[in-house]
Amino acid sequence: MTDLSKSDNFFLPDFSHIYVEEGAENFSMTADILKRLPSAEAVSVQDYKSVFNRSGQDFQAQKKSMKLIIAVKKDGFLYKATDVVQDAGYRNFMYTTPILNCLYNCRYCFLQGMYPSANLVVFVNDLDFFSSAAIAVNERSVKDEPLLLSVSYSTDLLAFENVVPWTRKWMDFCESNTDIVIEVRTKSALFSAIKDENPSEQVLLAWTLSPEVVAEMYEWDAPPIDRRINAVQQAIEKGWKVRLCLDPVIPVPGWRKIYSDFIEKIKKDIPAEGIRDVTVGTFRMGKDFFKRARKRMPPSDVYYQNYEERNGVISLPESESAAVADKIKGQLADFISDDRIAVWD
Amino acid sequence: MEYKKPVLIVTALRAEANPLIEHFGLQPVKNSHVKLYQKDSIRLLIFGLGKKKADASVTEFLNIFPDEYLLVNIGIAGGNPKVTDIGDMYAVHRIHDESSGREWFPDMLIKHELKEMSITTVESAVTDGAGSFTGLVDMEASAVFESTVKSIPSHRMVFLKIVSDTMDELEFSGINVPALIESHLSEIERIIRLYQHSGIWNEPILEGHELSQLSDGINTMKLTATQSEELRRLAEGKKLRSGTVDKLWTMMEHPPESKKERNDRFEQIRQFLSS
């Protein structure tokens, strides 16, 4: 099958074009982005949705040359978390979407079925996001617990930090709002972009890690696993306590040995005292996203397994999910206490 | 061997089409309701001046001759003299329809190496200067986009516009349209070949002969619509995992003698394809 990658020189580089929504040009973040990508062709658009939500787009084709859309978000700055997102024990749990879509194209990712476009939207009205977050903190239902806000839900925020410093902005916001914890989930190796920030209990740096063979099959354009582990090591050396996400665990043929070897590698390479907690989960996706993603024909077997549908979510049969979780938890038992392992179920 | 991805060139004017017809050696297609020319994988449609004709003609064509086209709209356009030069060819990255206010965007995925520009599609020719038009102006691009986007994804659309005037011509008959197109024929051919080779067409997981065998097997086995859909999906998964589904065909060679036998054998097939 033909599946030309970005390295084939037919394709323009990512962000060869930047679509700027009318009104967005007045924000300082817009000027910064345009300065960081000086050779991009800037195209003015009336409404970002006319680019992002238009019909006739091909997600997988666009992934070969992603464009950037700079826009002003009008409403809906924070959302209550869905069942497929891990709350890891937090009862006040929301997510926000300062960027739509991701630099990477992981084969199991729900973004393939969520948005009509593979292009990235960056919202530049940061103060509106922070106002909404402050209101959500004040209105959280469980007052004696902080609000957990996933800031990297619909993207990999840290991976994009050199273009748009949204992670750093959220970190700064946390300094003046003590009742919020943000989770920055990433596959990026770009810890260097925030290395001068002081470690904070309010910032959960969370790295998704997968065995090399799984990463090569399903996370093919994300940084290799050794570079991710290296970023984790750098963060821990700087005093951060990080979250490790073994999520999704993909039960590829021979998965027990593959994940067993991988967890031993983690134990060897990452000091336990630098780990805040571990989350474990198997593949799951909302039914509608799953159908749409499969229709877009990603060349991956992940959409062709024997899944079950439970409450509108496509996932492995419960017994298989449980077996995976038991195996992973069992192997982590001598590394991290059970109460610091959260399993999606 | 020539790469055979289908190309649909659309032009408003015969004067725009003639140099292309000659260059690509296209022949008229008889008995078609539209002005159509063809050779090998390239078809050319002349739709006439203005949005209504573009919409009607392109829509009718795509109904009669649906295919996985690369759409190439080639034509002349007015250009704002501050940012364009007469005779230059531009790739369009934004189409704005003046009367509806709507805008459309062909995906710019391929390294075409042309200058780019926005275009505004208007109802009648602009003859009183560029005024508020900051880029190009034509009379059909928005209609071509709108009428084709239901059939052709926006990453397989290319709009190539050659500046013929600076929007202050009262009389267009003095413009040598064929000469403007002729001066860019080699560039137009390069762009078309580039797209044809670029890999922007989705390759199906199951190849043509496999889909054909699958269809035969479904008929032989008298599978229900639900079973057929599941079979196709499972076969795609098997192909992705193991690279082949050849063993499937022998499992579907003989017709079942009862519904029970059909369902039992379908279950065996399902287990095989899931392994």
XYZ file of C-alpha atoms in Angstrom, chain A residues 17-20 24-43 68 70 163-164:
28
model
C 0.493 27.854 5.938
C -0.977 29.708 8.901
C -4.636 30.680 8.729
C -5.285 33.696 10.936
C -6.813 37.023 16.325
C -4.108 39.249 14.860
C -4.572 41.630 17.809
C -3.243 39.122 20.359
C 0.407 39.040 21.328
C 0.499 35.250 21.053
C -0.353 35.582 17.345
C 2.568 37.890 16.714
C 4.855 35.485 18.598
C 3.721 32.506 16.532
C 4.139 34.347 13.241
C 7.603 35.432 14.346
C 8.548 31.852 15.187
C 7.352 30.605 11.787
C 8.546 33.382 9.485
C 8.500 31.413 6.251
C 4.870 30.346 6.608
C 2.278 31.721 4.192
C -0.240 33.675 6.296
C -3.832 33.494 5.060
C -1.816 25.992 11.760
C -4.820 30.826 14.858
C 5.853 27.339 18.886
C 3.219 28.297 21.457
